């Protein structure tokens, strides 16, 4: 069975969705959830689903300690599901084209440092965009610049709050992200 490691910083709705998807499909399993936030709800959700959680500091991430923990788990794919820190180059170098991220906008628009969650949805609303969506891409050494794997879009021209945009985008995330991960693991 293929092994997935998730990295997340917050509530973990995508992480939970991915864990449940593969528990049902039985083609892969989530072997760990790593978080930089000891209070992240994702850790509770993972624990309830039987997936161990690991909390780390920025120093541990950048010193190679997290890489050692990841390598010991021997993942087939590393998935960033709402992970807010820049991913370290040592992990990117060890796992080329084995690390994927989901971004809540149609890259290259609204990507880069500080562009996550409500910051993205607010910017889309302020710029009166008619569409938004998701971008699933490989992770490289720069924020949101890795090779594109998949995009899906949704009309947001009727939305009047960033929260409404967030809900529409999250529906796309929950629908497509596990399926794309599954396809990547099969290729």
Short mmCIF file of C-alpha atoms in Angstrom, two decimals, residues 19-177:
data_model
loop_
_atom_site.label_atom_id
_atom_site.label_comp_id
_atom_site.label_asym_id
_atom_site.label_seq_id
_atom_site.Cartn_x
_atom_site.Cartn_y
_atom_site.Cartn_z
CA UNK A 19 -7.43 10.55 5.23
CA UNK A 20 -11.07 9.45 4.94
CA UNK A 21 -10.87 9.08 1.15
CA UNK A 22 -7.96 6.64 1.35
CA UNK A 23 -9.38 4.78 4.34
CA UNK A 24 -12.34 4.01 2.09
CA UNK A 25 -10.36 3.31 -1.12
CA UNK A 26 -7.59 1.26 0.51
CA UNK A 27 -5.13 2.10 -2.30
CA UNK A 28 -2.97 4.21 0.02
CA UNK A 29 -2.85 5.26 3.63
CA UNK A 30 -1.95 8.41 5.48
CA UNK A 31 0.88 7.38 7.79
CA UNK A 32 1.42 10.74 9.52
CA UNK A 33 0.29 14.33 9.82
CA UNK A 34 3.02 16.88 10.48
CA UNK A 35 2.12 20.33 11.81
CA UNK A 36 4.01 23.43 12.79
CA UNK A 37 1.09 24.45 15.03
CA UNK A 38 0.68 22.52 18.31
CA UNK A 39 -2.90 23.84 18.58
CA UNK A 40 -3.94 22.95 15.03
CA UNK A 41 -7.29 21.19 14.82
CA UNK A 42 -5.80 18.94 12.15
CA UNK A 43 -3.91 17.06 14.88
CA UNK A 44 -7.13 16.22 16.74
CA UNK A 45 -8.85 15.17 13.51
CA UNK A 46 -5.91 12.94 12.54
CA UNK A 47 -5.79 11.34 15.99
CA UNK A 48 -9.53 10.55 15.86
CA UNK A 49 -8.92 8.83 12.51
CA UNK A 50 -5.99 6.82 13.86
CA UNK A 51 -3.22 8.80 12.16
CA UNK A 52 -0.25 9.86 14.29
CA UNK A 53 0.58 13.55 14.47
CA UNK A 54 3.99 15.18 14.74
CA UNK A 55 4.53 18.77 15.86
CA UNK A 56 7.72 20.58 14.96
CA UNK A 57 9.35 23.99 15.25
CA UNK A 58 10.80 26.11 12.46
CA UNK A 59 14.27 25.19 13.73
CA UNK A 60 13.47 21.46 13.53
CA UNK A 61 12.06 21.92 10.02
CA UNK A 62 15.11 23.79 8.78
CA UNK A 63 17.77 21.76 10.64
CA UNK A 64 16.99 18.44 8.96
CA UNK A 65 15.20 16.85 11.92
CA UNK A 66 11.85 16.81 10.12
CA UNK A 67 13.53 15.39 7.01
CA UNK A 68 14.87 12.52 9.15
CA UNK A 69 11.37 11.82 10.53
CA UNK A 70 9.85 11.95 7.04
CA UNK A 71 12.55 9.69 5.57
CA UNK A 72 11.99 7.13 8.34
CA UNK A 73 8.34 6.86 7.21
CA UNK A 74 9.39 6.29 3.58
CA UNK A 75 6.47 8.14 1.93
CA UNK A 76 5.39 7.69 -1.66
CA UNK A 77 3.88 11.20 -1.63
CA UNK A 78 4.07 14.24 0.64
CA UNK A 79 0.96 16.40 0.55
CA UNK A 80 0.76 20.00 1.76
CA UNK A 81 -2.84 20.58 2.78
CA UNK A 82 -2.98 24.05 4.25
CA UNK A 83 0.65 24.16 5.33
CA UNK A 84 1.67 27.80 5.69
CA UNK A 85 5.47 27.74 5.96
CA UNK A 86 7.85 27.63 3.04
CA UNK A 87 8.91 24.04 2.50
CA UNK A 88 12.64 23.47 3.10
CA UNK A 89 14.90 22.78 0.15
CA UNK A 90 16.44 19.66 1.74
CA UNK A 91 13.06 17.88 1.72
CA UNK A 92 12.24 19.20 -1.78
CA UNK A 93 15.61 17.91 -3.04
CA UNK A 94 15.15 14.45 -1.49
CA UNK A 95 11.61 14.04 -2.88
CA UNK A 96 11.54 15.58 -6.38
CA UNK A 97 8.06 15.45 -7.91
CA UNK A 98 6.82 13.67 -4.76
CA UNK A 99 5.58 16.76 -2.91
CA UNK A 100 2.29 18.39 -3.90
CA UNK A 101 0.43 21.45 -2.65
CA UNK A 102 -3.05 22.81 -3.13
CA UNK A 103 -3.55 26.55 -3.53
CA UNK A 104 -6.97 28.25 -3.20
CA UNK A 105 -6.72 30.27 -6.43
CA UNK A 106 -5.92 29.86 -10.08
CA UNK A 107 -2.15 30.23 -10.13
CA UNK A 108 -0.11 32.11 -11.17
CA UNK A 109 -2.59 34.72 -9.91
CA UNK A 110 -2.80 35.26 -6.16
CA UNK A 111 0.19 33.12 -5.25
CA UNK A 112 3.34 33.74 -3.26
CA UNK A 113 4.31 34.59 0.28
CA UNK A 114 1.36 35.63 2.43
CA UNK A 115 -1.20 34.51 -0.14
CA UNK A 116 -3.19 31.83 1.65
CA UNK A 117 -6.72 31.31 2.94
CA UNK A 118 -8.80 34.43 3.43
CA UNK A 119 -5.96 36.65 2.17
CA UNK A 120 -6.43 35.05 -1.27
CA UNK A 121 -10.24 35.19 -1.20
CA UNK A 122 -10.22 38.83 -0.06
CA UNK A 123 -7.86 39.77 -2.91
CA UNK A 124 -10.06 37.97 -5.45
CA UNK A 125 -13.14 39.82 -4.17
CA UNK A 126 -11.37 43.21 -4.10
CA UNK A 127 -10.18 42.70 -7.68
CA UNK A 128 -13.71 41.77 -8.80
CA UNK A 129 -12.58 38.48 -10.35
CA UNK A 130 -15.39 36.54 -12.02
CA UNK A 131 -13.73 33.16 -11.33
CA UNK A 132 -11.51 31.56 -8.75
CA UNK A 133 -10.58 27.97 -8.13
CA UNK A 134 -7.87 25.61 -7.05
CA UNK A 135 -4.39 24.81 -8.26
CA UNK A 136 -2.67 21.55 -7.39
CA UNK A 137 1.03 21.73 -8.14
CA UNK A 138 4.38 20.17 -7.35
CA UNK A 139 6.39 21.93 -4.66
CA UNK A 140 9.72 23.46 -5.51
CA UNK A 141 11.97 25.89 -3.64
CA UNK A 142 9.65 28.89 -4.28
CA UNK A 143 6.14 29.61 -3.03
CA UNK A 144 3.47 28.41 -5.48
CA UNK A 145 5.82 28.11 -8.47
CA UNK A 146 6.13 24.33 -8.93
CA UNK A 147 4.88 22.60 -12.07
CA UNK A 148 1.10 22.60 -12.40
CA UNK A 149 -0.71 19.27 -12.04
CA UNK A 150 -4.38 20.28 -12.09
CA UNK A 151 -6.67 23.32 -11.93
CA UNK A 152 -10.42 23.65 -11.50
CA UNK A 153 -12.41 26.86 -11.50
CA UNK A 154 -15.68 28.14 -10.17
CA UNK A 155 -17.66 31.32 -10.81
CA UNK A 156 -17.46 33.77 -7.91
CA UNK A 157 -18.97 36.88 -9.52
CA UNK A 158 -22.11 36.55 -7.37
CA UNK A 159 -20.12 36.30 -4.12
CA UNK A 160 -20.25 39.34 -1.86
CA UNK A 161 -17.91 38.14 0.91
CA UNK A 162 -14.55 36.35 0.97
CA UNK A 163 -16.21 33.64 3.08
CA UNK A 164 -18.60 32.85 0.22
CA UNK A 165 -15.65 32.49 -2.15
CA UNK A 166 -13.90 30.27 0.42
CA UNK A 167 -16.87 27.90 0.56
CA UNK A 168 -17.01 27.54 -3.23
CA UNK A 169 -13.26 26.95 -3.44
CA UNK A 170 -13.32 24.45 -0.56
CA UNK A 171 -15.94 22.39 -2.40
CA UNK A 172 -13.50 22.11 -5.31
CA UNK A 173 -10.67 21.19 -2.94
CA UNK A 174 -12.64 18.40 -1.29
CA UNK A 175 -13.87 17.04 -4.61
CA UNK A 176 -10.61 17.06 -6.57
CA UNK A 177 -7.62 16.92 -4.20
#
